[in-house]
Short mmCIF file of C-alpha atoms and ligand atoms in Angstrom, two decimals:
data_model
loop_
_atom_site.label_atom_id
_atom_site.label_comp_id
_atom_site.label_asym_id
_atom_site.label_seq_id
_atom_site.Cartn_x
_atom_site.Cartn_y
_atom_site.Cartn_z
CA MET A 1 160.04 15.77 -46.31
CA LYS A 2 156.99 13.63 -45.49
CA ASN A 3 156.27 15.41 -42.19
CA LYS A 4 157.18 18.83 -43.41
CA SER A 5 155.25 21.73 -44.85
CA VAL A 6 155.42 23.27 -48.32
CA ALA A 7 153.87 26.57 -49.40
CA ILE A 8 153.01 27.05 -53.04
CA ILE A 9 152.49 30.49 -54.51
CA GLY A 10 149.99 30.47 -57.37
CA ALA A 11 147.19 28.04 -58.27
CA GLY A 12 147.93 27.93 -61.99
CA PRO A 13 148.95 24.71 -63.78
CA ALA A 14 152.51 24.86 -62.36
CA GLY A 15 151.65 25.54 -58.72
CA LEU A 16 148.63 23.25 -58.58
CA THR A 17 150.48 20.35 -60.20
CA ALA A 18 153.26 20.73 -57.66
CA ALA A 19 150.71 20.77 -54.84
CA TYR A 20 148.87 17.76 -56.27
CA GLU A 21 152.01 15.68 -56.62
CA LEU A 22 153.28 16.63 -53.17
CA ALA A 23 149.92 15.86 -51.57
CA ARG A 24 149.88 12.49 -53.33
CA LYS A 25 153.28 11.80 -51.78
CA GLY A 26 151.95 12.65 -48.33
CA VAL A 27 153.54 16.09 -47.96
CA SER A 28 151.51 18.84 -46.26
CA VAL A 29 150.76 21.62 -48.79
CA LYS A 30 149.23 25.10 -48.63
CA VAL A 31 148.55 26.99 -51.85
CA PHE A 32 148.31 30.79 -51.84
CA GLU A 33 146.44 32.21 -54.84
CA ALA A 34 146.01 35.93 -55.52
CA GLY A 35 142.89 35.47 -57.65
CA ASP A 36 139.43 34.21 -56.79
CA SER A 37 139.67 30.96 -58.74
CA VAL A 38 142.16 28.27 -59.69
CA GLY A 39 143.73 27.60 -63.11
CA GLY A 40 145.68 30.85 -63.61
CA MET A 41 145.74 31.81 -67.26
CA SER A 42 144.39 28.34 -68.13
CA ARG A 43 141.14 28.83 -66.22
CA THR A 44 137.72 28.54 -67.82
CA ILE A 45 135.12 31.15 -66.99
CA PRO A 46 131.32 31.28 -67.37
CA LEU A 47 130.11 33.89 -69.85
CA TRP A 48 126.61 34.59 -71.18
CA GLY A 49 125.47 31.15 -70.09
CA GLN A 50 128.42 29.43 -71.82
CA LEU A 51 131.97 28.46 -70.87
CA VAL A 52 135.04 30.16 -72.36
CA ASP A 53 138.77 29.91 -71.95
CA LEU A 54 141.10 32.86 -71.84
CA GLY A 55 142.05 32.60 -75.51
CA PRO A 56 142.58 29.25 -77.22
CA HIS A 57 143.92 26.61 -74.83
CA ARG A 58 144.61 23.36 -76.62
CA PHE A 59 146.35 20.66 -74.64
CA PHE A 60 149.27 18.83 -76.11
CA SER A 61 152.05 16.86 -74.51
CA GLY A 62 154.34 13.99 -75.46
CA ASP A 63 155.46 13.62 -71.85
CA PRO A 64 153.92 10.52 -70.23
CA ARG A 65 154.21 12.02 -66.72
CA VAL A 66 152.09 15.00 -67.72
CA ASN A 67 149.61 12.96 -69.71
CA THR A 68 149.13 10.46 -66.89
CA ILE A 69 148.02 13.20 -64.50
CA TRP A 70 145.84 14.91 -67.11
CA LEU A 71 144.10 11.65 -67.99
CA ALA A 72 143.68 10.53 -64.38
CA LEU A 73 141.86 13.77 -63.62
CA LEU A 74 139.66 13.89 -66.73
CA GLY A 75 138.83 10.21 -67.29
CA ASP A 76 136.63 10.22 -70.34
CA GLU A 77 135.64 13.88 -70.19
CA TYR A 78 137.69 15.14 -73.13
CA SER A 79 137.77 14.81 -76.90
CA MET A 80 140.49 14.72 -79.50
CA ILE A 81 139.87 17.67 -81.81
CA ASP A 82 140.84 17.87 -85.46
CA ARG A 83 142.60 21.17 -85.67
CA MET A 84 141.04 23.69 -88.02
CA THR A 85 142.95 26.96 -87.99
CA ARG A 86 143.81 29.51 -90.66
CA ILE A 87 145.88 32.62 -91.18
CA TYR A 88 144.11 35.77 -92.31
CA TYR A 89 146.42 38.01 -94.32
CA ARG A 90 145.24 40.93 -96.45
CA LYS A 91 141.72 39.52 -97.00
CA VAL A 92 142.98 36.05 -97.88
CA PHE A 93 142.64 32.97 -95.65
CA PHE A 94 145.51 30.46 -95.67
CA ASP A 95 145.18 27.05 -94.12
CA TYR A 96 147.44 26.67 -91.13
CA PRO A 97 149.33 24.30 -90.91
CA LEU A 98 150.15 25.39 -94.46
CA LYS A 99 148.95 23.21 -97.34
CA ALA A 100 150.87 23.48 -100.57
CA MET A 101 148.02 24.03 -103.05
CA ASN A 102 146.08 26.29 -100.68
CA ALA A 103 149.15 28.43 -100.01
CA LEU A 104 149.92 28.61 -103.74
CA LYS A 105 146.35 29.68 -104.49
CA GLY A 106 146.37 32.27 -101.72
CA LEU A 107 149.69 33.75 -102.68
CA GLY A 108 149.04 33.68 -106.40
CA LEU A 109 151.57 32.40 -108.93
CA MET A 110 153.66 35.57 -109.05
CA GLU A 111 154.00 35.88 -105.27
CA ALA A 112 154.68 32.16 -104.93
CA ALA A 113 157.47 32.42 -107.52
CA HIS A 114 158.91 35.47 -105.74
CA SER A 115 158.73 33.63 -102.42
CA LEU A 116 160.56 30.64 -103.87
CA LEU A 117 163.26 32.85 -105.37
CA SER A 118 163.62 34.69 -102.09
CA TYR A 119 163.99 31.32 -100.32
CA LEU A 120 166.63 30.15 -102.81
CA LYS A 121 168.49 33.43 -102.35
CA VAL A 122 168.74 32.98 -98.65
CA ARG A 123 169.93 29.41 -99.10
CA ILE A 124 172.85 30.78 -101.13
CA PHE A 125 173.40 33.95 -99.12
CA PRO A 126 172.13 33.22 -95.59
CA VAL A 127 171.56 36.04 -93.10
CA LYS A 128 174.67 36.19 -90.92
CA ASP A 129 172.99 37.13 -87.64
CA GLU A 130 170.77 34.24 -86.61
CA SER A 131 170.47 35.46 -83.05
CA THR A 132 167.39 37.49 -83.89
CA PHE A 133 163.93 36.10 -84.74
CA GLU A 134 164.09 37.83 -88.14
CA GLY A 135 167.47 36.29 -89.04
CA TRP A 136 166.52 32.82 -87.77
CA VAL A 137 163.20 32.62 -89.63
CA THR A 138 164.45 34.31 -92.81
CA ASN A 139 167.19 31.70 -93.14
CA ARG A 140 164.61 28.94 -93.02
CA PHE A 141 161.80 30.45 -95.08
CA GLY A 142 163.23 33.34 -97.12
CA LYS A 143 162.54 37.02 -96.68
CA ARG A 144 159.16 37.15 -98.47
CA LEU A 145 157.55 34.29 -96.58
CA PHE A 146 158.99 35.70 -93.36
CA THR A 147 157.16 38.95 -94.11
CA ILE A 148 153.86 37.27 -94.96
CA PHE A 149 153.68 34.50 -92.40
CA PHE A 150 155.79 35.65 -89.42
CA LYS A 151 156.61 39.34 -89.28
CA SER A 152 153.33 41.17 -88.72
CA TYR A 153 151.89 38.57 -86.33
CA SER A 154 155.07 38.42 -84.23
CA GLU A 155 155.34 42.19 -84.11
CA LYS A 156 151.72 42.46 -82.92
CA LEU A 157 152.33 39.80 -80.28
CA TRP A 158 155.62 41.11 -78.95
CA GLY A 159 155.25 44.85 -79.73
CA ILE A 160 158.86 45.06 -80.91
CA SER A 161 160.58 44.66 -84.25
CA CYS A 162 161.51 41.08 -85.19
CA LYS A 163 165.10 42.37 -85.26
CA GLU A 164 164.84 42.96 -81.51
CA LEU A 165 163.24 39.60 -80.78
CA ASP A 166 165.61 36.83 -79.69
CA SER A 167 165.70 33.73 -81.84
CA ASP A 168 164.94 31.67 -78.70
CA PHE A 169 161.25 32.36 -79.34
CA ALA A 170 161.52 30.75 -82.76
CA ALA A 171 163.84 27.99 -81.63
CA GLN A 172 161.44 27.07 -78.82
CA ARG A 173 158.21 27.29 -80.78
CA ILE A 174 159.17 26.61 -84.41
CA LYS A 175 162.14 24.39 -83.56
CA LYS A 176 163.63 22.78 -86.63
CA LEU A 177 160.78 23.58 -89.00
CA SER A 178 161.86 24.98 -92.38
CA LEU A 179 160.10 25.74 -95.64
CA PHE A 180 161.40 22.44 -96.90
CA GLU A 181 159.86 20.49 -94.01
CA ALA A 182 156.60 22.44 -94.19
CA VAL A 183 156.22 21.80 -97.91
CA LYS A 184 157.23 18.16 -97.54
CA SER A 185 154.63 17.71 -94.83
CA ALA A 186 151.99 19.53 -96.87
CA ILE A 187 152.55 17.35 -99.93
CA PHE A 188 153.49 13.96 -98.56
CA GLY A 189 152.44 13.94 -94.91
CA MET A 190 155.14 13.03 -92.40
CA GLY A 191 154.18 9.61 -91.15
CA GLY A 192 154.24 9.73 -87.38
CA SER A 193 156.95 12.31 -87.04
CA LYS A 194 155.16 15.51 -87.84
CA HIS A 195 156.73 18.68 -86.63
CA LYS A 196 155.38 20.29 -83.45
CA SER A 197 154.03 23.33 -85.33
CA LEU A 198 152.25 21.11 -87.81
CA ILE A 199 150.39 18.86 -85.39
CA ASP A 200 146.77 18.81 -86.45
CA GLU A 201 145.05 17.09 -83.54
CA PHE A 202 144.85 18.12 -79.91
CA ALA A 203 143.02 17.23 -76.71
CA PHE A 204 140.38 19.39 -75.11
CA PRO A 205 138.27 18.81 -71.98
CA HIS A 206 134.51 18.96 -72.59
CA LEU A 207 134.05 21.72 -70.03
CA GLY A 208 137.07 23.85 -71.03
CA ALA A 209 140.80 23.80 -70.31
CA GLY A 210 140.31 24.98 -66.73
CA VAL A 211 138.29 21.98 -65.58
CA VAL A 212 141.58 20.06 -65.19
CA TYR A 213 142.71 22.49 -62.54
CA GLU A 214 139.31 22.60 -60.83
CA LYS A 215 139.50 18.83 -60.48
CA MET A 216 143.11 19.02 -59.33
CA ALA A 217 142.13 21.51 -56.62
CA GLU A 218 139.32 19.24 -55.46
CA LYS A 219 141.72 16.29 -55.17
CA ILE A 220 144.30 18.38 -53.29
CA GLY A 221 141.57 19.24 -50.77
CA GLN A 222 140.59 15.59 -50.46
CA MET A 223 144.20 14.68 -49.72
CA GLY A 224 144.35 17.24 -46.90
CA GLY A 225 145.97 20.14 -48.80
CA GLU A 226 144.73 23.70 -48.41
CA ILE A 227 144.09 26.25 -51.18
CA LEU A 228 143.63 29.84 -50.10
CA LEU A 229 141.99 32.05 -52.76
CA ASP A 230 142.14 35.86 -52.80
CA CYS A 231 145.35 35.52 -50.85
CA PRO A 232 148.25 37.24 -52.63
CA VAL A 233 151.77 36.71 -51.34
CA ILE A 234 153.51 40.06 -50.99
CA SER A 235 157.07 38.83 -50.57
CA ILE A 236 159.26 35.84 -49.98
CA HIS A 237 161.87 36.06 -47.23
CA PRO A 238 164.72 33.70 -48.07
CA ALA A 239 166.09 31.32 -45.45
CA PRO A 240 168.95 33.05 -43.62
CA GLY A 241 171.26 30.04 -44.03
CA ALA A 242 171.52 26.34 -44.83
CA ASP A 243 169.05 24.18 -42.87
CA THR A 244 166.92 27.21 -42.07
CA GLN A 245 163.43 27.92 -43.31
CA PRO A 246 162.10 30.51 -45.75
CA ARG A 247 159.06 32.63 -44.94
CA LEU A 248 156.39 34.29 -46.97
CA GLU A 249 154.56 37.51 -46.20
CA LEU A 250 150.86 38.13 -46.82
CA GLU A 251 148.96 41.36 -47.41
CA ASP A 252 147.99 41.69 -43.75
CA GLY A 253 151.70 41.80 -42.82
CA THR A 254 151.75 38.34 -41.26
CA THR A 255 154.67 36.07 -42.12
CA HIS A 256 154.49 32.30 -42.34
CA THR A 257 157.38 29.85 -42.15
CA PHE A 258 157.58 26.68 -44.26
CA ASP A 259 160.13 23.99 -44.84
CA HIS A 260 160.03 24.78 -48.53
CA ILE A 261 158.40 27.42 -50.78
CA ILE A 262 157.54 26.90 -54.44
CA SER A 263 156.84 30.16 -56.25
CA SER A 264 155.04 30.61 -59.57
CA MET A 265 154.44 34.32 -59.01
CA PRO A 266 156.08 36.57 -61.66
CA ILE A 267 159.87 36.42 -61.33
CA ILE A 268 160.13 40.21 -61.03
CA ASP A 269 157.64 40.31 -58.15
CA ALA A 270 159.54 37.55 -56.36
CA VAL A 271 162.95 39.23 -56.78
CA GLU A 272 161.57 42.68 -55.77
CA GLY A 273 160.34 41.32 -52.46
CA MET A 274 163.36 39.22 -51.56
CA GLY A 275 165.87 41.90 -50.71
CA ALA A 276 168.03 40.90 -53.68
CA PRO A 277 171.29 42.80 -54.33
CA ASP A 278 170.97 45.90 -56.56
CA ASP A 279 172.60 44.32 -59.61
CA ILE A 280 170.15 41.35 -59.51
CA LEU A 281 167.24 43.76 -59.11
CA ALA A 282 168.47 45.80 -62.05
CA HIS A 283 168.67 42.68 -64.23
CA ALA A 284 165.21 41.45 -63.11
CA ARG A 285 163.70 44.82 -63.97
CA GLN A 286 164.90 44.41 -67.55
CA LEU A 287 162.80 41.27 -67.98
CA ARG A 288 159.62 42.47 -69.65
CA PHE A 289 156.18 40.94 -69.84
CA ARG A 290 153.51 41.52 -72.45
CA ASN A 291 149.86 41.89 -71.41
CA THR A 292 146.82 40.47 -73.21
CA LEU A 293 143.45 42.14 -73.64
CA LEU A 294 140.78 39.59 -74.41
CA VAL A 295 137.67 41.11 -75.94
CA PHE A 296 134.80 38.63 -75.92
CA LEU A 297 131.97 39.27 -78.39
CA ARG A 298 128.56 37.66 -78.19
CA ILE A 299 127.34 36.98 -81.71
CA ASP A 300 123.72 36.37 -82.65
CA GLY A 301 123.41 32.70 -83.62
CA ALA A 302 126.15 30.55 -85.17
CA CYS A 303 129.01 31.98 -87.20
CA SER A 304 129.58 30.27 -90.49
CA PHE A 305 133.37 29.77 -90.13
CA GLN A 306 134.63 26.45 -88.81
CA ASP A 307 138.05 27.41 -87.38
CA GLN A 308 138.79 26.96 -83.68
CA TRP A 309 140.94 30.06 -84.04
CA ILE A 310 142.33 32.30 -86.79
CA TYR A 311 145.72 34.04 -86.70
CA VAL A 312 145.28 37.58 -87.94
CA HIS A 313 148.46 38.56 -89.76
CA SER A 314 146.96 41.51 -91.66
CA PRO A 315 148.85 44.58 -90.50
CA ASP A 316 145.73 46.76 -90.97
CA LEU A 317 143.96 44.95 -88.12
CA GLU A 318 145.22 45.29 -84.57
CA THR A 319 143.85 41.99 -83.30
CA GLY A 320 146.25 39.06 -83.51
CA ARG A 321 143.93 36.09 -83.04
CA ILE A 322 140.23 35.31 -83.11
CA THR A 323 138.91 32.27 -81.27
CA ASN A 324 135.48 30.76 -81.93
CA PHE A 325 134.56 28.64 -78.91
CA ARG A 326 131.57 27.14 -80.74
CA ASN A 327 134.00 25.15 -82.86
CA TRP A 328 135.79 23.33 -80.01
CA VAL A 329 133.44 20.92 -78.25
CA PRO A 330 129.61 21.16 -78.04
CA ASP A 331 129.45 21.03 -74.24
CA ILE A 332 131.11 24.39 -73.66
CA ASN A 333 128.22 26.14 -75.45
CA GLN A 334 125.90 24.74 -72.76
CA GLY A 335 123.05 24.51 -75.27
CA GLN A 336 123.06 28.26 -76.01
CA PRO A 337 122.31 29.39 -79.57
CA ASP A 338 124.82 32.31 -79.65
CA THR A 339 128.49 32.19 -80.58
CA ILE A 340 131.22 33.69 -78.42
CA LEU A 341 134.31 35.01 -80.19
CA CYS A 342 137.46 36.09 -78.40
CA MET A 343 139.64 38.76 -80.03
CA GLU A 344 143.16 39.09 -78.64
CA TYR A 345 145.11 42.33 -78.35
CA TRP A 346 148.58 42.55 -76.87
CA CYS A 347 150.05 45.60 -75.08
CA TYR A 348 152.61 46.79 -72.58
CA ASP A 349 151.64 48.42 -69.26
CA GLU A 350 152.53 51.84 -70.64
CA ASP A 351 150.46 51.55 -73.86
CA ASP A 352 147.28 53.65 -74.05
CA ARG A 353 145.40 50.63 -75.35
CA TRP A 354 145.93 48.74 -72.08
CA HIS A 355 144.19 51.51 -70.14
CA GLU A 356 141.17 51.98 -72.39
CA ASP A 357 137.74 51.32 -70.94
CA GLU A 358 135.60 48.34 -71.79
CA ALA A 359 133.13 50.17 -74.05
CA THR A 360 135.95 51.58 -76.23
CA LEU A 361 137.64 48.22 -76.55
CA VAL A 362 134.42 46.38 -77.41
CA LYS A 363 133.58 48.99 -80.07
CA MET A 364 137.04 48.69 -81.60
CA ALA A 365 136.99 44.87 -81.59
CA THR A 366 133.47 44.80 -83.06
CA GLY A 367 134.57 47.03 -85.93
CA GLU A 368 137.61 44.82 -86.58
CA ALA A 369 135.52 41.64 -86.47
CA TYR A 370 133.18 43.03 -89.15
CA ARG A 371 136.14 44.05 -91.31
CA THR A 372 137.28 40.43 -91.53
CA SER A 373 133.90 39.53 -93.13
CA LEU A 374 133.75 36.52 -90.83
CA LEU A 375 130.40 37.62 -89.41
CA PRO A 376 127.42 39.60 -90.64
CA ILE A 377 127.25 43.33 -89.82
CA ASP A 378 125.06 44.02 -86.74
CA SER A 379 125.40 40.45 -85.44
CA VAL A 380 127.37 41.49 -82.32
CA LYS A 381 124.92 41.57 -79.37
CA ALA A 382 127.31 42.30 -76.47
CA GLY A 383 130.96 42.47 -75.50
CA CYS A 384 133.18 42.31 -72.46
CA VAL A 385 136.89 42.53 -71.69
CA VAL A 386 139.22 40.35 -69.59
CA ARG A 387 142.64 41.87 -68.86
CA MET A 388 145.58 39.49 -68.44
CA PRO A 389 148.63 41.32 -67.14
CA LYS A 390 152.00 39.64 -67.61
CA SER A 391 150.76 36.97 -69.95
CA TYR A 392 153.87 36.56 -72.12
CA PRO A 393 157.53 36.71 -71.06
CA VAL A 394 159.23 38.78 -73.76
CA TYR A 395 162.33 37.20 -75.29
CA SER A 396 163.83 40.45 -76.52
CA THR A 397 167.43 40.37 -77.75
CA GLY A 398 169.76 40.37 -74.78
CA TYR A 399 167.19 38.99 -72.35
CA ARG A 400 169.43 36.00 -71.57
CA GLY A 401 172.11 38.37 -70.27
CA HIS A 402 169.55 39.59 -67.70
CA LEU A 403 167.86 36.27 -66.98
CA GLY A 404 171.14 34.41 -66.37
CA PRO A 405 172.23 36.32 -63.23
CA VAL A 406 168.66 36.31 -61.89
CA GLU A 407 168.42 32.54 -62.39
CA ARG A 408 171.72 31.98 -60.62
CA TYR A 409 170.64 34.16 -57.71
CA LEU A 410 167.29 32.38 -57.35
CA ALA A 411 168.80 28.90 -57.81
CA ALA A 412 171.12 29.59 -54.87
CA GLN A 413 168.24 30.22 -52.45
CA GLU A 414 167.86 27.47 -49.85
CA ASN A 415 164.53 25.63 -49.89
CA ILE A 416 162.83 27.83 -52.47
CA SER A 417 161.95 26.70 -56.02
CA PHE A 418 160.81 28.90 -58.89
CA ILE A 419 158.54 27.39 -61.53
CA GLY A 420 155.95 28.33 -64.15
CA ARG A 421 155.58 30.63 -67.12
CA ASN A 422 156.06 33.87 -65.19
CA GLY A 423 157.78 32.33 -62.20
CA ALA A 424 160.72 31.08 -64.30
CA PHE A 425 160.31 33.50 -67.23
CA LYS A 426 159.71 30.69 -69.74
CA TYR A 427 157.33 30.79 -72.68
CA ASN A 428 155.51 27.74 -71.29
CA ASN A 429 152.42 25.97 -72.44
CA GLN A 430 150.25 24.27 -69.78
CA ASP A 431 152.18 21.05 -70.10
CA HIS A 432 155.58 22.68 -69.58
CA SER A 433 154.27 24.32 -66.41
CA MET A 434 152.74 21.04 -65.23
CA LEU A 435 156.06 19.29 -65.82
CA MET A 436 157.88 21.93 -63.79
CA GLY A 437 155.38 21.30 -60.98
CA ILE A 438 155.95 17.52 -61.15
CA LEU A 439 159.73 17.87 -61.08
CA ALA A 440 159.70 20.46 -58.29
CA ALA A 441 157.61 18.02 -56.23
CA GLU A 442 160.08 15.19 -56.95
CA ASN A 443 163.00 17.36 -55.86
CA ILE A 444 161.30 18.05 -52.53
CA ALA A 445 159.59 14.75 -51.74
CA ASP A 446 161.96 12.27 -53.36
CA GLY A 447 165.29 14.07 -53.02
CA GLU A 448 165.74 14.33 -56.79
CA HIS A 449 167.95 17.02 -58.31
CA HIS A 450 166.09 18.04 -61.46
CA ASP A 451 167.28 21.31 -62.93
CA LEU A 452 163.96 23.14 -63.13
CA TRP A 453 165.51 26.00 -65.09
CA ALA A 454 166.25 23.62 -67.97
CA ILE A 455 162.60 22.76 -68.69
CA ASN A 456 161.42 24.18 -71.97
CA THR A 457 165.03 25.16 -72.79
CA ASP A 458 167.40 22.24 -73.16
CA TYR A 459 164.90 19.56 -72.26
CA GLU A 460 164.05 17.70 -75.45
CA TYR A 461 160.40 18.12 -75.63
CA GLN A 462 159.33 15.20 -77.71
CA GLU A 463 156.17 16.18 -79.41
CA SER A 464 155.41 13.85 -82.26
CA SER A 465 151.83 13.23 -83.19
CA GLU A 466 152.55 9.50 -82.90
CA LYS A 467 153.64 9.78 -79.25
CA MET A 468 150.75 12.07 -78.46
CA ALA A 469 148.27 9.70 -80.06
CA ALA A 470 149.73 6.77 -78.16
CA ALA A 471 149.72 8.68 -74.91
CA ILE A 472 146.37 10.34 -74.92
CA SER A 473 144.23 9.54 -77.91
CA LYS A 474 140.85 7.92 -77.37
CA GLY A 475 140.56 4.58 -79.08
C1 FAD N 1 146.19 33.97 -74.82
C2 FAD N 1 146.89 32.72 -74.33
C3 FAD N 1 146.72 31.51 -75.04
C4 FAD N 1 147.34 30.35 -74.60
N1 FAD N 1 147.15 29.19 -75.29
C5 FAD N 1 147.66 28.03 -74.81
C6 FAD N 1 147.40 26.80 -75.47
O1 FAD N 1 146.77 26.74 -76.52
N2 FAD N 1 147.90 25.66 -74.91
C7 FAD N 1 148.62 25.67 -73.76
O2 FAD N 1 149.00 24.60 -73.27
N3 FAD N 1 148.93 26.84 -73.14
C8 FAD N 1 148.46 28.02 -73.65
N4 FAD N 1 148.73 29.20 -73.01
C9 FAD N 1 149.68 29.18 -71.89
C10 FAD N 1 149.04 28.81 -70.57
O3 FAD N 1 148.00 29.68 -70.26
C11 FAD N 1 150.16 28.88 -69.52
O4 FAD N 1 151.28 28.13 -69.96
C12 FAD N 1 149.78 28.34 -68.15
O5 FAD N 1 148.59 28.86 -67.63
C13 FAD N 1 150.96 28.66 -67.21
O6 FAD N 1 150.72 28.13 -65.95
P1 FAD N 1 151.51 28.71 -64.71
O7 FAD N 1 151.00 28.02 -63.52
O8 FAD N 1 152.95 28.65 -65.02
O9 FAD N 1 151.14 30.26 -64.67
P2 FAD N 1 149.69 31.03 -64.51
O10 FAD N 1 148.70 30.29 -65.31
O11 FAD N 1 150.05 32.40 -64.83
O12 FAD N 1 149.39 30.83 -62.96
C14 FAD N 1 150.07 31.56 -61.98
C15 FAD N 1 149.11 31.82 -60.82
O13 FAD N 1 149.84 32.54 -59.80
C16 FAD N 1 148.99 33.51 -59.25
N5 FAD N 1 149.82 34.55 -58.63
C17 FAD N 1 150.62 35.47 -59.24
N6 FAD N 1 151.21 36.25 -58.32
C18 FAD N 1 150.80 35.80 -57.10
C19 FAD N 1 151.08 36.19 -55.77
N7 FAD N 1 151.87 37.21 -55.52
N8 FAD N 1 150.49 35.53 -54.76
C20 FAD N 1 149.65 34.47 -55.01
N9 FAD N 1 149.36 34.08 -56.26
C21 FAD N 1 149.92 34.72 -57.29
C22 FAD N 1 148.19 34.00 -60.45
O14 FAD N 1 146.99 34.64 -60.02
C23 FAD N 1 147.95 32.71 -61.20
O15 FAD N 1 146.74 32.10 -60.81
C24 FAD N 1 148.16 30.39 -73.45
C25 FAD N 1 148.34 31.59 -72.76
C26 FAD N 1 147.74 32.74 -73.22
C27 FAD N 1 147.96 34.03 -72.49
#
């Protein structure tokens, strides 16, 4: 492939990592990005004289290939952060990861006893259907703890009942965690083998998550690669046969031929433009995405709470998470005295909330922020909204029946690879998307045969705090 050309759709972590790796291997790359900056959902933006991410973006990976790239780009310009996060539920703050005494105090003796009984009950009479999120979590934590610590947050995030949510979401994110393991960890610690959900240290670049991708873009340019911003790809035209080349079409109607195309554009947009058979189109249209509304609030001075972010489980508040950028690293505040909070709201395209104007959303978020008692009344000086369409692939029950045929159709396309959170419909973190980019590049440049669809599914994602510390921690 050394003398050949590769087009990459999307300059998020997946697409840029693929471009970076290919350029390093001497392959000619051209990146087409719809937006006006690089980094995708992991970009960092300037706001009120400070820097903010699009919601909390901690970096964590136990994969040496990912960490090597991340470290090579950042050098010394990052810190290891002690995680400080809590759950807010009905006016009570619980430490998260859960700590035994704190949880007991927050729940109260009666509720704690009920929760334990409910856990023991499910150990004796487990829920039969573990294919749903509700069944999967209930069997590991009991019904009462499921309701307090999982149900309301998950239903806010996904906008569907936990009975309609596939257990894949839990299996991927909570993995083998159970009440037993959580309590054991809370009381005894876990040596070096702490569970992924309980990891209490993470890496963060001094100038925000997005600086990694800004640096990556710079290096790609230095190696002769091209990144075209404000340049959305309208459709991909598959290669008509083996040993032929795929093309992509731009807004101005021009088409461009490449030896290989790597796409990280949303899977549905790719399939719609490819002239796929009707049944594949019908399956692809069943794959839903959730949108995120980020309401940023500028608060007068410093807020007293120390958390990097707080999960809002209280059903009476619509927000699901509040991030306080002041509590990450000092540099992102750029010496400014104010605090910037980010309140997250999740919606579907058809929800009224998604279409509300900025002033309405800021007013609503301000009211909710005051109701948490985290900040003094009248301390909000300004607000603004960032809309993130298609920010979460929704693992609703039955989604695998739709994704399977679409995956098989896309995998059969000659010289086209599909990667990334939306591109492959995987609930990826940055590191999963970076890994997909690395492996896609190896397939093309080194003739490897990695199954890109298996990343973040079967791939054993070894995230122990010990490995992470060894890989990335500063001495
Ligand atoms: C609120 C929130 C919090 C998160 N927190 C974390 C966290 O703590 N840690 C973590 O590691 N990850 C976190 N993530 C996930 C992280 O943002 C993603 O995993 C990562 O950005 C995915 O990278 P990607 O390249 O696959 O996709 P994206 O980041 O979505 O990049 C895709 C790019 O493709 C472009 N594109 C789309 N269509 C076209 C087209 N037709 N033509 C050209 N370009 C196109 C888009 O503009 C975008 O730039 C979070 C995500 C959200 C929404």
